[in-house]
Amino acid sequence: MSPSPDKRKSGNPATQADIDLTVKQQREQKRQDKLAEYQKQIARRKRSKLVWWVVGSTAALAVVAVVVASFALAPAPAPSYQAGNTTGREIEGVETFQNRSDHVQGAVTYEQTPPAGGPHNPYWLNCGVYTEPQQNENAVHSLEHGAIWITYDPERVDADGIAALEAVMPSSYAILSPYPGMDTPVAVSAWNHQLKVDDPADPRIAEFFTEYWRSQNAPEPNAACSGAIDGPGRA
């Protein structure tokens, strides 16, 4: 009688390898497999957290950059002057005049260039920034209301100079416009007062505003500087 075949033998090498493992070895192999899978999961989680950390950090940096840029690119606030702050202090270079304040029709020949007061049109020029020359008669009426008129020779004041002039302007009761043919690069006029300077960044311009802006010595210091005439080139 021939011997019975060995039940733990197999012609398949892979199957035979499994058969050869003891129960303890099989358990150890399963434990190692689970440990390896667990380590893979941990690695995937770490990679996922890293990706989200990078994405979150990038987004946060982008938000910070936008906020910083908004502050950096935002226009500077208009300077603030106190209305009626006339103290009588002397500012070097300021000239003082005596001008009439009656309303007239038609063109007026003024004693000052640009004018710093005198007869003027019944309608004032709305305060603001203009890129074209304005009618004297309307701008002088604005001076009567306490506004300050900054004029510049466009042949001698460049874009940086214009920006420097705009930087000293308050948000109201101020006019900026070109005035070709002046005998100075920049003139700053209030009613019966005028300062002429060569440099648009001259600190006396701000001093002039401090002293004469909405001066109570203007004929109509509390009248409006809007609601009338918008001249050409209103910015």
Coordinates of N, CA and C in Angstrom, one line a residue:
M1 N 0.9 -1.2 0.0 CA 0.0 0.0 0.0 C 0.9 1.2 0.0
S2 N 0.7 2.1 -1.0 CA 1.6 3.3 -1.1 C 1.2 4.3 -0.1
P3 N 2.3 5.1 0.3 CA 2.0 6.1 1.4 C 1.1 7.2 0.9
S4 N 0.3 7.8 1.8 CA -0.6 8.9 1.5 C 0.1 10.1 1.1
P5 N -0.4 10.9 0.2 CA 0.3 12.1 -0.2 C 0.3 13.1 1.0
D6 N 1.4 14.0 1.0 CA 1.5 15.0 2.1 C 0.6 16.1 1.8
K7 N -0.4 16.4 2.7 CA -1.4 17.4 2.5 C -0.8 18.8 2.6
R8 N 0.4 19.0 3.1 CA 1.0 20.3 3.3 C 1.9 20.7 2.1
K9 N 1.8 19.8 1.1 CA 2.6 20.1 -0.1 C 1.7 20.7 -1.2
S10 N 2.3 21.6 -2.0 CA 1.5 22.1 -3.1 C 2.5 22.4 -4.3
G11 N 1.9 22.3 -5.4 CA 2.8 22.6 -6.6 C 2.9 24.1 -6.8
N12 N 2.0 24.9 -6.2 CA 2.1 26.3 -6.4 C 3.0 26.9 -5.3
P13 N 4.1 27.6 -5.8 CA 5.1 28.1 -4.8 C 4.5 29.1 -3.8
A14 N 3.6 30.0 -4.3 CA 3.0 31.0 -3.4 C 2.2 30.3 -2.4
T15 N 1.4 29.3 -2.8 CA 0.5 28.6 -1.8 C 1.3 27.8 -0.9
Q16 N 2.4 27.2 -1.4 CA 3.3 26.5 -0.5 C 3.9 27.4 0.6
A17 N 4.3 28.6 0.2 CA 4.9 29.5 1.2 C 3.9 29.8 2.3
D18 N 2.6 30.0 1.9 CA 1.6 30.3 2.9 C 1.4 29.0 3.9
I19 N 1.5 27.9 3.3 CA 1.3 26.6 4.1 C 2.4 26.5 5.1
D20 N 3.6 26.9 4.6 CA 4.8 26.7 5.5 C 4.8 27.7 6.7
L21 N 4.0 28.8 6.6 CA 4.0 29.7 7.7 C 3.2 29.1 8.9
T22 N 3.8 29.2 10.0 CA 3.1 28.7 11.2 C 2.0 29.7 11.5
V23 N 1.1 29.3 12.4 CA 0.0 30.2 12.8 C 0.6 31.5 13.4
K24 N 1.7 31.3 14.2 CA 2.3 32.5 14.8 C 2.9 33.4 13.8
Q25 N 3.5 32.8 12.7 CA 4.1 33.6 11.7 C 3.0 34.3 10.9
Q26 N 1.9 33.7 10.7 CA 0.8 34.3 10.0 C 0.2 35.5 10.7
R27 N 0.1 35.3 12.0 CA -0.4 36.5 12.9 C 0.6 37.6 12.8
E28 N 1.9 37.3 12.9 CA 2.9 38.3 12.8 C 2.9 39.1 11.5
Q29 N 2.7 38.3 10.4 CA 2.6 38.9 9.1 C 1.4 39.8 9.0
K30 N 0.3 39.4 9.5 CA -0.9 40.2 9.5 C -0.7 41.5 10.3
R31 N 0.0 41.4 11.5 CA 0.3 42.6 12.3 C 1.2 43.6 11.6
Q32 N 2.2 43.0 10.9 CA 3.1 43.8 10.1 C 2.4 44.5 8.9
D33 N 1.4 43.8 8.3 CA 0.7 44.4 7.2 C -0.2 45.5 7.7
K34 N -0.9 45.3 8.9 CA -1.7 46.4 9.5 C -0.9 47.6 9.8
L35 N 0.3 47.3 10.4 CA 1.2 48.4 10.8 C 1.6 49.2 9.6
A36 N 2.0 48.5 8.5 CA 2.4 49.2 7.3 C 1.3 50.0 6.8
E37 N 0.0 49.5 6.8 CA -1.1 50.2 6.3 C -1.4 51.5 7.1
Y38 N -1.2 51.3 8.5 CA -1.5 52.4 9.4 C -0.4 53.5 9.1
Q39 N 0.8 53.1 8.9 CA 1.9 54.1 8.6 C 1.6 54.8 7.3
K40 N 1.1 54.1 6.4 CA 0.7 54.8 5.1 C -0.4 55.8 5.3
Q41 N -1.4 55.5 6.2 CA -2.5 56.4 6.5 C -1.9 57.6 7.2
I42 N -1.0 57.4 8.1 CA -0.4 58.5 8.8 C 0.3 59.4 7.8
A43 N 1.1 58.8 6.9 CA 1.9 59.6 6.0 C 0.9 60.4 5.1
R44 N -0.2 59.8 4.6 CA -1.2 60.5 3.8 C -1.8 61.7 4.5
R45 N -2.1 61.5 5.8 CA -2.7 62.6 6.6 C -1.7 63.7 6.8
K46 N -0.4 63.4 7.0 CA 0.6 64.4 7.1 C 0.8 65.2 5.8
R47 N 0.7 64.5 4.7 CA 0.8 65.2 3.4 C -0.4 66.1 3.2
S48 N -1.5 65.6 3.6 CA -2.8 66.4 3.4 C -2.7 67.6 4.3
K49 N -2.3 67.5 5.6 CA -2.1 68.6 6.4 C -1.1 69.6 5.9
L50 N 0.0 69.1 5.3 CA 1.0 70.0 4.8 C 0.5 70.8 3.6
V51 N -0.3 70.1 2.8 CA -0.9 70.8 1.6 C -1.8 71.9 2.1
W52 N -2.7 71.6 3.0 CA -3.6 72.6 3.5 C -2.9 73.7 4.3
W53 N -1.8 73.4 5.0 CA -1.1 74.4 5.6 C -0.4 75.4 4.6
V54 N 0.1 74.8 3.5 CA 0.7 75.6 2.5 C -0.4 76.5 1.8
V55 N -1.5 75.8 1.5 CA -2.6 76.6 0.9 C -3.1 77.7 1.8
G56 N -3.3 77.4 3.1 CA -3.8 78.3 4.0 C -2.8 79.5 4.2
S57 N -1.5 79.1 4.3 CA -0.5 80.2 4.5 C -0.4 81.1 3.3
T58 N -0.5 80.5 2.1 CA -0.5 81.3 0.9 C -1.7 82.2 0.8
A59 N -2.9 81.7 1.2 CA -4.0 82.5 1.2 C -3.9 83.7 2.2
A60 N -3.4 83.3 3.4 CA -3.2 84.4 4.4 C -2.3 85.4 4.0
L61 N -1.2 85.0 3.4 CA -0.2 86.0 2.9 C -0.8 86.9 1.8
A62 N -1.6 86.2 0.9 CA -2.3 87.0 -0.1 C -3.2 88.1 0.5
V63 N -4.0 87.7 1.5 CA -4.9 88.6 2.2 C -4.0 89.8 2.8
V64 N -2.9 89.4 3.5 CA -2.1 90.4 4.1 C -1.6 91.4 3.0
A65 N -1.1 90.8 1.9 CA -0.6 91.6 0.8 C -1.6 92.6 0.3
V66 N -2.9 92.1 0.1 CA -4.0 93.0 -0.3 C -4.2 94.1 0.6
V67 N -4.2 93.8 1.9 CA -4.5 94.8 3.0 C -3.4 95.8 2.9
V68 N -2.1 95.3 2.9 CA -1.0 96.3 2.9 C -1.0 97.1 1.6
A69 N -1.4 96.5 0.5 CA -1.4 97.3 -0.8 C -2.5 98.3 -0.7
S70 N -3.7 98.0 -0.1 CA -4.8 98.9 0.0 C -4.4 100.2 0.8
F71 N -3.6 99.9 1.9 CA -3.1 101.1 2.7 C -2.1 101.9 1.9
A72 N -1.2 101.1 1.2 CA -0.1 101.8 0.5 C -0.6 102.6 -0.7
L73 N -1.6 102.1 -1.4 CA -2.1 102.7 -2.6 C -3.2 103.7 -2.3
A74 N -3.8 103.6 -1.1 CA -4.9 104.5 -0.9 C -4.4 106.0 -0.9
P75 N -5.2 106.9 -1.4 CA -4.8 108.3 -1.5 C -4.7 108.8 -0.1
A76 N -3.7 109.7 0.1 CA -3.5 110.3 1.4 C -4.7 111.2 1.8
P77 N -5.2 111.2 3.0 CA -6.3 112.0 3.4 C -6.0 113.5 3.1
A78 N -7.0 114.3 2.8 CA -6.8 115.7 2.6 C -6.4 116.4 3.9
P79 N -5.5 117.4 3.8 CA -5.2 118.0 5.0 C -6.3 118.8 5.6
S80 N -6.3 119.0 6.9 CA -7.4 119.7 7.6 C -6.9 121.1 8.1
Y81 N -7.6 122.1 7.8 CA -7.3 123.4 8.3 C -8.5 123.9 9.0
Q82 N -8.3 124.9 9.9 CA -9.4 125.4 10.8 C -10.0 126.6 10.1
A83 N -11.3 126.6 9.9 CA -11.9 127.7 9.2 C -11.8 129.0 10.1
G84 N -11.6 130.1 9.4 CA -11.5 131.4 10.1 C -10.4 131.5 11.1
N85 N -9.2 130.8 10.8 CA -8.1 130.8 11.7 C -7.2 132.0 11.5
T86 N -7.6 133.1 10.9 CA -6.8 134.2 10.7 C -6.2 134.8 12.0
T87 N -4.9 134.8 12.1 CA -4.2 135.3 13.3 C -3.5 136.6 13.1
G88 N -3.3 137.0 11.8 CA -2.5 138.2 11.5 C -1.0 138.0 11.4
R89 N -0.6 136.7 11.6 CA 0.8 136.4 11.5 C 1.4 136.7 10.1
E90 N 2.6 137.0 10.0 CA 3.2 137.3 8.7 C 3.8 136.1 8.1
I91 N 3.6 135.9 6.8 CA 4.2 134.8 6.0 C 5.0 135.5 5.0
E92 N 6.3 135.1 4.9 CA 7.2 135.8 4.0 C 6.7 135.7 2.6
G93 N 6.6 136.8 1.9 CA 6.2 136.8 0.5 C 4.8 137.1 0.3
V94 N 3.9 137.1 1.3 CA 2.5 137.4 1.1 C 2.3 138.9 0.8
E95 N 1.5 139.2 -0.2 CA 1.2 140.6 -0.5 C -0.3 140.8 -0.1
T96 N -0.6 142.0 0.3 CA -2.0 142.3 0.8 C -2.5 143.5 -0.1
F97 N -3.8 143.4 -0.5 CA -4.4 144.4 -1.4 C -5.7 144.8 -0.8
Q98 N -6.3 145.8 -1.5 CA -7.6 146.3 -1.2 C -8.4 146.3 -2.5
N99 N -9.5 145.4 -2.5 CA -10.3 145.2 -3.7 C -11.7 145.4 -3.4
R100 N -12.5 145.8 -4.4 CA -13.9 145.9 -4.4 C -14.5 144.5 -4.4
S101 N -15.8 144.4 -4.0 CA -16.4 143.1 -4.0 C -17.8 143.1 -4.7
D102 N -18.0 144.1 -5.6 CA -19.3 144.2 -6.3 C -19.5 143.1 -7.4
H103 N -20.7 142.8 -7.7 CA -21.0 141.8 -8.8 C -21.2 142.6 -10.1
V104 N -20.6 142.1 -11.2 CA -20.7 142.8 -12.5 C -20.9 141.7 -13.5
Q105 N -21.3 142.2 -14.7 CA -21.4 141.3 -15.9 C -20.2 141.6 -16.8
G106 N -19.8 140.5 -17.5 CA -18.8 140.7 -18.5 C -17.4 140.6 -17.9
A107 N -16.4 140.8 -18.7 CA -15.0 140.7 -18.3 C -14.5 141.8 -17.5
V108 N -13.6 141.5 -16.6 CA -13.1 142.5 -15.6 C -11.6 142.5 -15.8
T109 N -11.0 143.8 -15.8 CA -9.6 143.9 -15.8 C -9.1 144.0 -14.4
Y110 N -8.3 143.1 -13.9 CA -7.9 143.0 -12.5 C -6.5 143.6 -12.3
E111 N -6.3 144.1 -11.1 CA -5.1 144.8 -10.8 C -4.0 143.7 -10.5
Q112 N -4.4 142.5 -10.1 CA -3.4 141.5 -9.8 C -3.6 140.3 -10.9
T113 N -2.5 139.7 -11.1 CA -2.5 138.5 -12.0 C -1.8 137.3 -11.4
P114 N -2.5 136.3 -11.0 CA -4.0 136.2 -11.0 C -4.7 137.1 -10.1
P115 N -6.0 137.3 -10.2 CA -6.6 138.2 -9.3 C -6.8 137.7 -7.9
A116 N -6.7 138.6 -6.9 CA -6.9 138.2 -5.5 C -8.1 139.0 -4.9
G117 N -9.1 139.2 -5.7 CA -10.3 139.9 -5.3 C -10.6 141.0 -6.4
G118 N -11.8 141.6 -6.2 CA -12.2 142.6 -7.1 C -13.6 142.3 -7.6
P119 N -14.2 143.2 -8.5 CA -15.5 142.9 -9.0 C -15.5 141.5 -9.7
H120 N -16.7 140.9 -9.6 CA -16.7 139.5 -10.1 C -18.1 139.2 -10.6
N121 N -18.2 138.0 -11.3 CA -19.5 137.5 -11.8 C -20.4 137.1 -10.7
P122 N -21.7 137.2 -10.9 CA -22.7 136.8 -9.8 C -22.6 135.4 -9.5
Y123 N -22.0 134.5 -10.4 CA -22.0 133.1 -10.1 C -20.5 132.7 -9.8
W124 N -20.3 132.0 -8.8 CA -19.0 131.5 -8.4 C -18.6 130.2 -9.1
L125 N -17.3 130.0 -9.1 CA -16.8 128.7 -9.6 C -16.8 127.7 -8.5
N126 N -17.4 126.5 -8.8 CA -17.4 125.4 -7.8 C -15.9 125.0 -7.5
C127 N -15.7 124.8 -6.2 CA -14.3 124.5 -5.8 C -14.0 123.1 -6.3
G128 N -12.7 122.8 -6.5 CA -12.2 121.5 -6.9 C -10.9 121.7 -7.8
V129 N -10.5 120.6 -8.4 CA -9.3 120.6 -9.2 C -9.8 120.6 -10.7
Y130 N -9.1 121.5 -11.4 CA -9.4 121.7 -12.9 C -8.1 121.5 -13.7
T131 N -8.2 121.0 -14.8 CA -7.1 120.8 -15.7 C -7.0 121.8 -16.8
E132 N -7.9 122.7 -16.8 CA -7.9 123.8 -17.8 C -8.1 125.2 -17.1
P133 N -7.6 126.2 -17.8 CA -7.8 127.6 -17.2 C -9.2 127.9 -16.9
Q134 N -9.5 128.8 -15.9 CA -10.8 129.1 -15.5 C -11.1 130.6 -15.7
Q135 N -12.3 131.0 -15.8 CA -12.7 132.4 -15.9 C -12.4 133.1 -14.5
N136 N -11.6 134.2 -14.7 CA -11.3 135.0 -13.5 C -12.5 135.4 -12.7
E137 N -13.5 135.9 -13.4 CA -14.7 136.5 -12.7 C -15.4 135.5 -11.9
N138 N -15.4 134.2 -12.3 CA -16.1 133.2 -11.5 C -15.2 132.8 -10.3
A139 N -13.9 132.6 -10.5 CA -13.0 132.2 -9.5 C -12.9 133.3 -8.4
V140 N -12.9 134.5 -8.8 CA -12.9 135.6 -7.8 C -14.1 135.6 -6.9
H141 N -15.2 135.2 -7.4 CA -16.4 135.1 -6.6 C -16.2 134.0 -5.5
S142 N -15.5 132.9 -5.9 CA -15.2 131.9 -4.9 C -14.3 132.4 -3.8
L143 N -13.3 133.3 -4.2 CA -12.5 133.9 -3.2 C -13.3 134.7 -2.2
E144 N -14.4 135.3 -2.7 CA -15.3 136.1 -1.8 C -15.9 135.3 -0.8
H145 N -16.1 134.0 -1.1 CA -16.7 133.0 -0.1 C -15.7 132.4 0.8
G146 N -14.4 132.8 0.7 CA -13.4 132.3 1.6 C -12.6 131.2 1.1
A147 N -12.8 130.9 -0.2 CA -11.9 129.8 -0.9 C -10.5 130.3 -1.2
I148 N -9.6 129.4 -1.4 CA -8.3 129.7 -1.8 C -8.1 129.2 -3.2
W149 N -7.5 130.0 -4.1 CA -7.3 129.6 -5.5 C -5.8 129.4 -5.7
I150 N -5.4 128.1 -6.0 CA -4.0 127.8 -6.4 C -3.9 127.8 -7.9
T151 N -3.1 128.6 -8.5 CA -2.9 128.7 -9.9 C -1.4 128.3 -10.2
Y152 N -1.2 127.7 -11.4 CA 0.2 127.4 -11.7 C 0.4 127.6 -13.2
D153 N 1.6 127.9 -13.6 CA 2.0 128.0 -15.0 C 2.3 126.6 -15.6
P154 N 1.4 126.1 -16.5 CA 1.6 124.8 -17.0 C 2.9 124.6 -17.8
E155 N 3.6 125.6 -18.2 CA 4.9 125.5 -18.8 C 6.0 125.3 -17.8
R156 N 5.8 125.6 -16.5 CA 6.9 125.5 -15.6 C 6.6 124.6 -14.4
V157 N 5.4 124.0 -14.4 CA 5.0 123.1 -13.3 C 4.7 121.7 -13.9
D158 N 5.4 120.7 -13.6 CA 5.1 119.4 -14.2 C 4.1 118.6 -13.3
A159 N 3.9 117.3 -13.7 CA 2.9 116.5 -13.0 C 3.3 116.3 -11.5
D160 N 4.5 116.2 -11.2 CA 4.9 116.0 -9.8 C 4.6 117.3 -9.0
G161 N 4.8 118.4 -9.7 CA 4.5 119.7 -9.0 C 3.0 119.9 -8.8
I162 N 2.2 119.4 -9.8 CA 0.7 119.5 -9.6 C 0.3 118.6 -8.4
A163 N 0.9 117.4 -8.4 CA 0.6 116.5 -7.3 C 0.9 117.1 -5.9
A164 N 2.1 117.8 -5.9 CA 2.4 118.5 -4.6 C 1.4 119.6 -4.2
L165 N 0.9 120.3 -5.2 CA -0.1 121.3 -4.9 C -1.4 120.6 -4.4
E166 N -1.8 119.6 -5.1 CA -3.0 118.9 -4.7 C -2.9 118.3 -3.2
A167 N -1.7 118.0 -2.9 CA -1.5 117.4 -1.5 C -1.7 118.4 -0.4
V168 N -1.7 119.7 -0.7 CA -1.9 120.6 0.4 C -3.3 121.1 0.4
M169 N -4.1 120.7 -0.6 CA -5.5 121.2 -0.7 C -6.4 120.5 0.3
P170 N -7.3 121.2 1.0 CA -8.3 120.6 1.8 C -9.4 120.0 0.9
S171 N -10.4 119.4 1.5 CA -11.4 118.7 0.7 C -12.4 119.7 0.1
S172 N -12.4 120.9 0.6 CA -13.4 121.9 0.2 C -12.8 123.3 0.3
Y173 N -13.5 124.3 -0.4 CA -13.1 125.7 -0.4 C -11.7 125.9 -0.9
A174 N -11.3 125.1 -1.9 CA -10.0 125.3 -2.6 C -10.2 125.0 -4.1
I175 N -9.5 125.8 -4.9 CA -9.5 125.6 -6.3 C -8.1 125.4 -6.8
L176 N -7.8 124.5 -7.7 CA -6.5 124.3 -8.4 C -6.8 124.4 -9.9
S177 N -6.0 125.2 -10.6 CA -6.2 125.3 -12.0 C -4.9 125.9 -12.7
P178 N -4.7 125.5 -13.9 CA -3.5 126.1 -14.6 C -3.9 127.6 -15.0
Y179 N -2.8 128.4 -15.1 CA -3.0 129.8 -15.4 C -1.8 130.3 -16.3
P180 N -1.9 130.1 -17.6 CA -0.7 130.4 -18.4 C -0.4 131.9 -18.4
G181 N 0.9 132.1 -18.5 CA 1.4 133.5 -18.7 C 1.7 134.2 -17.4
M182 N 1.6 133.5 -16.2 CA 1.9 134.1 -14.9 C 3.4 134.5 -14.9
D183 N 3.7 135.5 -14.0 CA 5.1 135.9 -13.8 C 5.8 135.0 -12.8
T184 N 5.2 133.9 -12.4 CA 5.7 133.0 -11.3 C 5.2 131.6 -11.6
P185 N 5.9 130.6 -11.2 CA 5.4 129.2 -11.5 C 4.1 128.9 -10.7
V186 N 4.0 129.4 -9.5 CA 2.8 129.1 -8.6 C 2.3 130.4 -7.9
A187 N 1.0 130.6 -7.9 CA 0.4 131.7 -7.1 C -0.7 131.1 -6.3
V188 N -0.8 131.5 -5.0 CA -1.8 131.1 -4.1 C -2.6 132.4 -3.7
S189 N -3.9 132.4 -4.0 CA -4.6 133.6 -3.7 C -5.8 133.4 -2.8
A190 N -6.0 134.3 -1.8 CA -7.2 134.4 -1.0 C -7.7 135.8 -1.2
W191 N -8.9 136.1 -0.7 CA -9.4 137.4 -0.9 C -8.4 138.5 -0.3
N192 N -7.9 139.3 -1.1 CA -7.0 140.4 -0.8 C -5.6 140.0 -0.3
H193 N -5.3 138.7 -0.5 CA -4.0 138.2 -0.1 C -3.4 137.3 -1.2
Q194 N -2.1 137.3 -1.4 CA -1.5 136.5 -2.5 C -0.1 136.1 -2.1
L195 N 0.3 134.9 -2.5 CA 1.6 134.4 -2.3 C 2.1 133.8 -3.6
K196 N 3.3 134.3 -4.1 CA 3.8 133.7 -5.3 C 5.1 133.0 -5.0
V197 N 5.3 131.8 -5.5 CA 6.5 131.0 -5.2 C 7.0 130.3 -6.4
D198 N 8.2 129.8 -6.4 CA 8.8 129.1 -7.5 C 8.7 127.6 -7.4
D199 N 8.5 127.1 -6.2 CA 8.5 125.7 -6.0 C 7.1 125.2 -5.5
P200 N 6.5 124.3 -6.2 CA 5.2 123.8 -5.8 C 5.2 123.2 -4.4
A201 N 6.4 122.7 -4.0 CA 6.5 122.1 -2.6 C 6.9 123.1 -1.5
D202 N 6.8 124.4 -1.8 CA 7.2 125.4 -0.9 C 6.3 125.3 0.4
P203 N 6.9 125.1 1.6 CA 6.0 125.0 2.8 C 5.2 126.2 3.1
R204 N 5.5 127.3 2.5 CA 4.6 128.5 2.8 C 3.2 128.4 2.2
I205 N 3.1 127.5 1.2 CA 1.7 127.3 0.6 C 0.8 126.7 1.7
A206 N 1.2 125.7 2.4 CA 0.4 125.2 3.5 C 0.2 126.2 4.6
E207 N 1.2 127.0 4.9 CA 1.1 128.1 5.9 C 0.0 129.1 5.4
F208 N 0.0 129.4 4.1 CA -1.0 130.3 3.6 C -2.4 129.8 3.8
F209 N -2.6 128.4 3.6 CA -3.9 127.8 3.8 C -4.3 127.9 5.3
T210 N -3.3 127.7 6.2 CA -3.6 127.7 7.6 C -4.0 129.1 8.0
E211 N -3.5 130.1 7.4 CA -3.8 131.5 7.8 C -5.1 132.0 7.2
Y212 N -5.3 131.7 5.9 CA -6.3 132.4 5.1 C -7.5 131.5 4.6
W213 N -7.4 130.2 4.8 CA -8.5 129.4 4.4 C -9.8 129.7 5.1
R214 N -10.9 130.0 4.4 CA -12.2 130.4 4.9 C -12.1 131.5 6.0
S215 N -11.2 132.5 5.6 CA -11.0 133.6 6.5 C -12.3 134.4 6.7
Q216 N -12.5 134.8 8.0 CA -13.7 135.6 8.3 C -13.5 137.0 7.7
N217 N -12.4 137.4 7.2 CA -12.2 138.7 6.6 C -12.6 138.7 5.1
A218 N -13.0 137.6 4.6 CA -13.5 137.5 3.2 C -14.9 138.2 3.3
P219 N -15.4 138.8 2.2 CA -16.7 139.5 2.2 C -17.8 138.6 2.6
E220 N -17.8 137.3 2.1 CA -18.9 136.4 2.4 C -18.3 135.0 2.9
P221 N -17.8 135.0 4.1 CA -17.0 133.8 4.5 C -17.8 132.5 4.7
N222 N -19.1 132.6 4.8 CA -19.8 131.4 5.1 C -20.7 130.9 3.9
A223 N -20.5 131.6 2.8 CA -21.3 131.2 1.6 C -20.7 130.0 1.0
A224 N -21.5 129.3 0.1 CA -21.1 128.0 -0.5 C -20.0 128.1 -1.5
C225 N -19.3 127.0 -1.7 CA -18.3 126.9 -2.8 C -18.7 125.8 -3.7
S226 N -19.9 125.5 -3.8 CA -20.4 124.4 -4.7 C -21.8 124.9 -5.1
G227 N -22.4 124.1 -6.1 CA -23.8 124.4 -6.5 C -23.9 125.6 -7.5
A228 N -22.8 126.0 -8.1 CA -22.9 127.1 -9.1 C -22.3 126.6 -10.5
I229 N -21.1 127.1 -10.8 CA -20.5 126.9 -12.1 C -19.4 125.8 -12.0
D230 N -19.5 124.8 -12.9 CA -18.4 123.9 -13.1 C -17.7 124.3 -14.3
G231 N -16.4 124.8 -14.2 CA -15.7 125.2 -15.3 C -15.2 124.1 -16.1
P232 N -14.5 124.3 -17.3 CA -14.0 123.3 -18.1 C -12.9 122.5 -17.5
G233 N -12.8 121.2 -17.7 CA -11.7 120.4 -17.2 C -11.8 120.0 -15.7
R234 N -13.0 120.0 -15.2 CA -13.2 119.6 -13.8 C -12.7 118.2 -13.7
A235 N -11.8 117.9 -12.7 CA -11.3 116.6 -12.5 C -12.2 115.7 -11.7

